[in-house]
CSV table of C-alpha atoms and ligand atoms in Angstrom, one decimal:
chain,number,residue,atom,x,y,z
A,247,MET,CA,-94.0,10.5,67.2
A,248,LEU,CA,-95.2,7.8,65.6
A,249,ASP,CA,-93.1,9.3,62.6
A,250,TYR,CA,-90.1,8.2,65.1
A,251,GLY,CA,-90.9,5.4,66.0
A,252,ARG,CA,-90.9,4.4,62.0
A,253,ARG,CA,-87.8,6.3,61.0
A,254,LEU,CA,-86.2,4.2,64.3
A,255,LEU,CA,-87.5,1.0,62.5
A,256,VAL,CA,-86.2,1.9,58.9
A,257,VAL,CA,-83.2,2.4,60.3
A,258,LEU,CA,-83.0,-0.8,62.2
A,259,ILE,CA,-83.5,-3.0,59.1
A,260,ILE,CA,-80.9,-1.1,57.3
A,261,ALA,CA,-78.2,-1.4,60.7
A,262,VAL,CA,-78.9,-6.0,60.7
A,263,CYS,CA,-78.7,-6.3,56.8
A,264,ILE,CA,-75.5,-4.1,56.2
A,265,GLY,CA,-75.0,-6.7,59.7
A,266,LEU,CA,-75.8,-10.0,57.0
A,267,MET,CA,-73.9,-8.3,54.2
A,268,PHE,CA,-71.0,-8.3,56.9
A,269,VAL,CA,-71.3,-11.3,57.6
A,270,GLY,CA,-72.1,-13.4,54.3
A,271,GLY,CA,-68.5,-11.2,53.2
A,272,THR,CA,-66.7,-12.7,56.2
A,273,VAL,CA,-67.3,-16.5,55.2
A,274,LYS,CA,-66.9,-15.8,51.6
A,275,LYS,CA,-63.2,-14.7,52.6
A,276,ALA,CA,-62.0,-16.9,54.9
A,277,ALA,CA,-63.0,-19.8,52.4
A,278,THR,CA,-60.5,-18.1,49.8
A,279,ILE,CA,-57.9,-18.0,52.2
A,280,GLN,CA,-58.4,-21.6,53.5
A,281,GLU,CA,-58.2,-22.9,49.8
A,282,LEU,CA,-53.9,-21.1,49.9
A,283,PRO,CA,-51.2,-22.9,50.4
A,284,GLU,CA,-50.4,-22.2,54.2
A,285,ASN,CA,-46.9,-22.7,54.6
A,286,TRP,CA,-44.9,-21.0,52.1
A,287,VAL,CA,-41.2,-19.5,53.0
A,288,TRP,CA,-40.1,-16.5,52.5
A,289,PRO,CA,-38.1,-16.1,49.5
A,290,VAL,CA,-35.6,-13.6,50.7
A,291,GLU,CA,-34.3,-11.1,53.3
A,292,GLY,CA,-35.0,-8.0,52.0
A,293,ALA,CA,-37.4,-4.9,53.4
A,294,ILE,CA,-41.0,-4.5,50.9
A,295,SER,CA,-40.0,-1.5,48.6
A,296,ASP,CA,-43.3,-1.3,46.2
A,297,TYR,CA,-46.4,-3.1,46.4
A,298,PHE,CA,-48.6,-4.9,44.1
A,299,GLY,CA,-51.4,-3.4,42.2
A,300,SER,CA,-48.9,-0.1,42.5
A,301,ARG,CA,-47.8,1.8,39.1
A,302,GLY,CA,-51.2,2.4,38.1
A,303,GLY,CA,-52.1,-1.5,38.9
A,304,GLU,CA,-49.7,-2.5,36.3
A,305,HIS,CA,-46.7,-3.8,39.0
A,306,LYS,CA,-48.1,-7.5,39.4
A,307,GLY,CA,-45.5,-8.6,42.2
A,308,ILE,CA,-43.9,-7.3,45.3
A,309,ASP,CA,-39.9,-6.4,45.4
A,310,ILE,CA,-38.1,-6.6,47.9
A,311,ALA,CA,-34.8,-4.5,48.3
A,312,GLY,CA,-31.8,-5.9,49.9
A,313,VAL,CA,-28.5,-6.5,50.2
A,314,VAL,CA,-26.3,-7.6,46.6
A,315,ASN,CA,-25.8,-12.0,46.0
A,316,THR,CA,-28.6,-12.5,48.9
A,317,ASN,CA,-30.6,-15.9,48.8
A,318,ILE,CA,-33.0,-16.1,46.6
A,319,LYS,CA,-35.3,-19.1,48.3
A,320,ALA,CA,-38.7,-21.2,45.9
A,321,VAL,CA,-41.1,-20.3,48.1
A,322,SER,CA,-42.6,-23.8,47.6
A,323,LYS,CA,-41.4,-27.2,46.1
A,324,GLY,CA,-42.0,-27.5,42.8
A,325,ILE,CA,-40.7,-27.7,38.9
A,326,VAL,CA,-38.4,-24.9,37.2
A,327,SER,CA,-40.5,-23.8,34.1
A,328,LYS,CA,-38.3,-21.2,32.5
A,329,SER,CA,-34.4,-20.2,33.7
A,330,TYR,CA,-33.4,-18.0,31.0
A,331,TYR,CA,-32.3,-13.5,31.0
A,332,SER,CA,-35.0,-11.0,29.5
A,333,ASN,CA,-34.3,-7.6,28.7
A,334,THR,CA,-37.4,-6.7,31.4
A,335,TYR,CA,-36.6,-9.4,34.2
A,336,GLY,CA,-33.5,-9.7,34.1
A,337,HIS,CA,-31.9,-13.0,35.3
A,338,VAL,CA,-35.4,-14.8,36.0
A,339,VAL,CA,-36.5,-18.3,37.7
A,340,PHE,CA,-39.7,-19.4,37.3
A,341,ILE,CA,-41.1,-22.1,39.1
A,342,LEU,CA,-44.2,-24.7,39.0
A,343,HIS,CA,-45.9,-25.6,41.8
A,344,GLN,CA,-48.1,-28.5,40.2
A,345,GLU,CA,-49.5,-29.8,43.0
A,346,GLU,CA,-50.5,-26.4,44.7
A,347,GLY,CA,-51.4,-24.5,41.0
A,348,TYR,CA,-49.5,-22.0,41.3
A,349,GLU,CA,-46.3,-20.5,39.2
A,350,THR,CA,-44.2,-17.6,41.0
A,351,VAL,CA,-41.7,-15.9,39.0
A,352,TYR,CA,-38.3,-14.3,40.6
A,353,ALA,CA,-37.0,-12.0,38.8
A,354,HIS,CA,-33.5,-9.2,38.6
A,355,LEU,CA,-31.4,-12.0,39.8
A,356,ASN,CA,-28.0,-11.5,40.3
A,357,THR,CA,-27.3,-15.6,39.5
A,358,ARG,CA,-29.2,-18.0,38.3
A,359,LEU,CA,-29.0,-21.5,39.5
A,360,VAL,CA,-31.0,-23.6,38.3
A,361,SER,CA,-32.0,-24.6,35.5
A,362,GLU,CA,-35.5,-25.9,33.3
A,363,GLY,CA,-36.7,-29.0,33.9
A,364,ASP,CA,-35.0,-28.5,37.7
A,365,ASP,CA,-36.8,-29.8,40.7
A,366,VAL,CA,-36.9,-27.8,43.4
A,367,ASN,CA,-37.2,-28.3,47.2
A,368,GLN,CA,-38.8,-25.6,49.5
A,369,GLY,CA,-36.4,-23.0,51.0
A,370,GLN,CA,-33.4,-24.3,48.5
A,371,VAL,CA,-31.7,-21.3,46.9
A,372,ILE,CA,-32.2,-20.9,42.9
A,373,GLY,CA,-30.7,-17.6,43.1
A,374,LYS,CA,-29.4,-14.8,44.2
A,375,MET,CA,-30.3,-10.7,44.2
A,376,GLY,CA,-29.6,-8.5,41.9
A,377,ASN,CA,-30.7,-5.6,39.9
A,378,THR,CA,-30.4,-7.3,36.0
A,379,GLY,CA,-33.3,-6.0,33.8
A,380,ASN,CA,-35.1,-3.3,33.5
A,381,SER,CA,-34.6,-2.9,37.4
A,382,SER,CA,-33.3,0.1,39.2
A,383,GLY,CA,-31.4,-0.8,42.4
A,384,THR,CA,-30.9,-4.2,44.2
A,385,HIS,CA,-33.7,-6.1,44.9
A,386,LEU,CA,-36.3,-9.2,44.0
A,387,HIS,CA,-39.3,-8.8,42.2
A,388,PHE,CA,-41.9,-11.7,42.9
A,389,GLU,CA,-44.7,-12.8,41.5
A,390,VAL,CA,-47.8,-15.7,42.0
A,391,HIS,CA,-50.4,-16.8,39.4
A,392,LYS,CA,-52.3,-19.5,40.2
A,393,ARG,CA,-51.7,-22.0,37.6
A,394,HIS,CA,-49.8,-20.5,35.4
A,395,TRP,CA,-47.8,-16.8,34.0
A,396,SER,CA,-49.1,-15.3,30.7
A,397,VAL,CA,-47.7,-12.8,29.0
A,398,ALA,CA,-51.1,-10.3,30.1
A,399,LYS,CA,-50.5,-12.1,33.6
A,400,GLU,CA,-54.0,-12.1,34.3
A,401,ASN,CA,-54.1,-15.1,37.2
A,402,ALA,CA,-51.6,-12.5,38.9
A,403,ILE,CA,-52.3,-12.4,42.2
A,404,ASN,CA,-51.4,-10.0,45.6
A,405,PRO,CA,-47.9,-12.6,46.7
A,406,LEU,CA,-48.2,-11.2,50.4
A,407,ILE,CA,-52.2,-12.7,50.3
A,408,VAL,CA,-50.4,-16.4,49.9
A,409,LEU,CA,-46.8,-15.4,52.5
A,410,HIS,CA,-49.1,-14.1,55.3
A,411,LYS,CA,-48.9,-10.8,56.4
A,412,GLN,CA,-47.2,-12.0,59.6
A,413,GLU,CA,-44.1,-13.0,57.5
A,414,SER,CA,-43.6,-10.2,55.7
A,415,GLU,CA,-43.2,-7.8,58.6
A,416,TRP,CA,-41.0,-10.4,60.1
A,417,ALA,CA,-38.8,-10.4,57.0
A,418,SER,CA,-38.9,-6.5,56.4
A,419,LYS,CA,-38.4,-5.9,60.8
A,420,LYS,CA,-35.3,-8.4,59.8
A,421,ALA,CA,-34.2,-7.1,56.9
A,422,VAL,CA,-34.1,-3.7,58.3
A,423,GLU,CA,-31.8,-5.0,61.7
A,424,ALA,CA,-30.1,-6.9,58.8
A,425,MET,CA,-29.6,-4.2,56.6
A,426,SER,CA,-28.3,-1.6,59.2
A,427,LEU,CA,-25.8,-3.9,60.9
A,428,HIS,CA,-24.6,-5.0,57.6
A,429,ARG,CA,-25.1,-1.8,55.5
A,430,ASN,CA,-22.2,-2.0,52.6
A,431,LYS,CA,-19.2,0.3,52.5
A,432,HIS,CA,-17.2,1.0,50.3
A,433,VAL,CA,-13.8,3.1,50.4
A,434,VAL,CA,-12.5,4.5,47.3
A,435,LYS,CA,-9.5,3.5,46.2
A,436,GLU,CA,-6.6,5.6,43.8
A,437,GLY,CA,-8.5,5.1,40.1
A,438,GLU,CA,-11.8,4.2,41.0
A,439,THR,CA,-15.4,6.3,39.6
A,440,LEU,CA,-18.4,6.5,40.0
A,441,TRP,CA,-18.9,4.0,36.8
A,442,SER,CA,-16.6,0.9,38.4
A,443,ILE,CA,-17.8,1.3,41.9
A,444,SER,CA,-21.5,1.1,40.8
A,445,GLU,CA,-20.6,-2.0,38.6
A,446,LYS,CA,-18.4,-3.3,41.4
A,447,TYR,CA,-21.6,-4.0,43.1
A,448,GLY,CA,-24.3,-4.3,40.7
A,449,ILE,CA,-26.0,-1.3,41.1
A,450,THR,CA,-26.4,2.1,39.0
A,451,VAL,CA,-24.7,4.9,38.5
A,452,GLN,CA,-28.0,7.1,39.4
A,453,ARG,CA,-29.0,4.8,42.9
A,454,LEU,CA,-25.1,5.1,44.2
A,455,LYS,CA,-25.5,8.9,43.5
A,456,GLU,CA,-28.5,8.6,45.3
A,457,ASN,CA,-28.2,6.7,48.4
A,458,ASN,CA,-24.7,9.0,49.0
A,459,LYS,CA,-26.3,12.1,48.0
A,460,LEU,CA,-23.4,13.6,45.6
A,461,VAL,CA,-24.5,16.0,43.6
A,462,SER,CA,-21.9,15.4,41.1
A,463,ASP,CA,-19.7,12.8,40.0
A,464,ALA,CA,-16.9,13.4,41.4
A,465,ILE,CA,-15.0,11.5,44.0
A,466,TYR,CA,-12.1,11.2,46.2
A,467,VAL,CA,-9.6,8.9,47.1
A,468,ASN,CA,-10.0,7.5,51.2
A,469,GLN,CA,-14.1,8.4,50.5
A,470,MET,CA,-16.3,6.6,52.2
A,471,LEU,CA,-19.6,5.7,50.4
A,472,LEU,CA,-22.7,3.4,50.7
A,473,ILE,CA,-23.5,1.3,48.5
A,474,ASN,CA,-27.4,-0.4,49.6
B,166,ZN,ZN1,-41.5,-5.4,40.7
């Protein structure tokens, strides 16, 4: 009986310790979140198609898939630190948010609408969604870095922490609605090929075939193809 009482006491002490650890952890977490910007806007209408930390930790941003040429917006005011074309990022815009201490990256754009040195306001359209560079399918690759971007991307943080989860869920829901309403369709005209159609919409032939479950390159006139 005494043994049982002792065991119970040990269990209780352990439970209290674990409880205290939780309290400590929660307080620490709350303090970190308070330092993050509060009012960033969602950069583009679309559905999240890949998350931060995927591909064995190599993916240092989030992917938001949507319709080609959808407006891409600056999440907060800042200055354009880079705007160029790279083989990996494709058309890419970097914005330095000096006051907040972050740099954001918007990659695989179809078109860039700002140049290095430009001041941008929050919500300003800085480019159009595309599929340029090392990308398969129309999407925005979006990164957030504390202070500065670097090649090693050691300052990258999960954009969803800053953008707030609620907003991402809202955006995904809106995007699903938008995409089901405005899902781009193309009716094949004479002389067109999968190559010419994919070129026209800025997507890959592979993607076009996947979207339409095509097993060969053969298409026919008046065939209805789903673009995204
Ligand atoms: Zn990505």
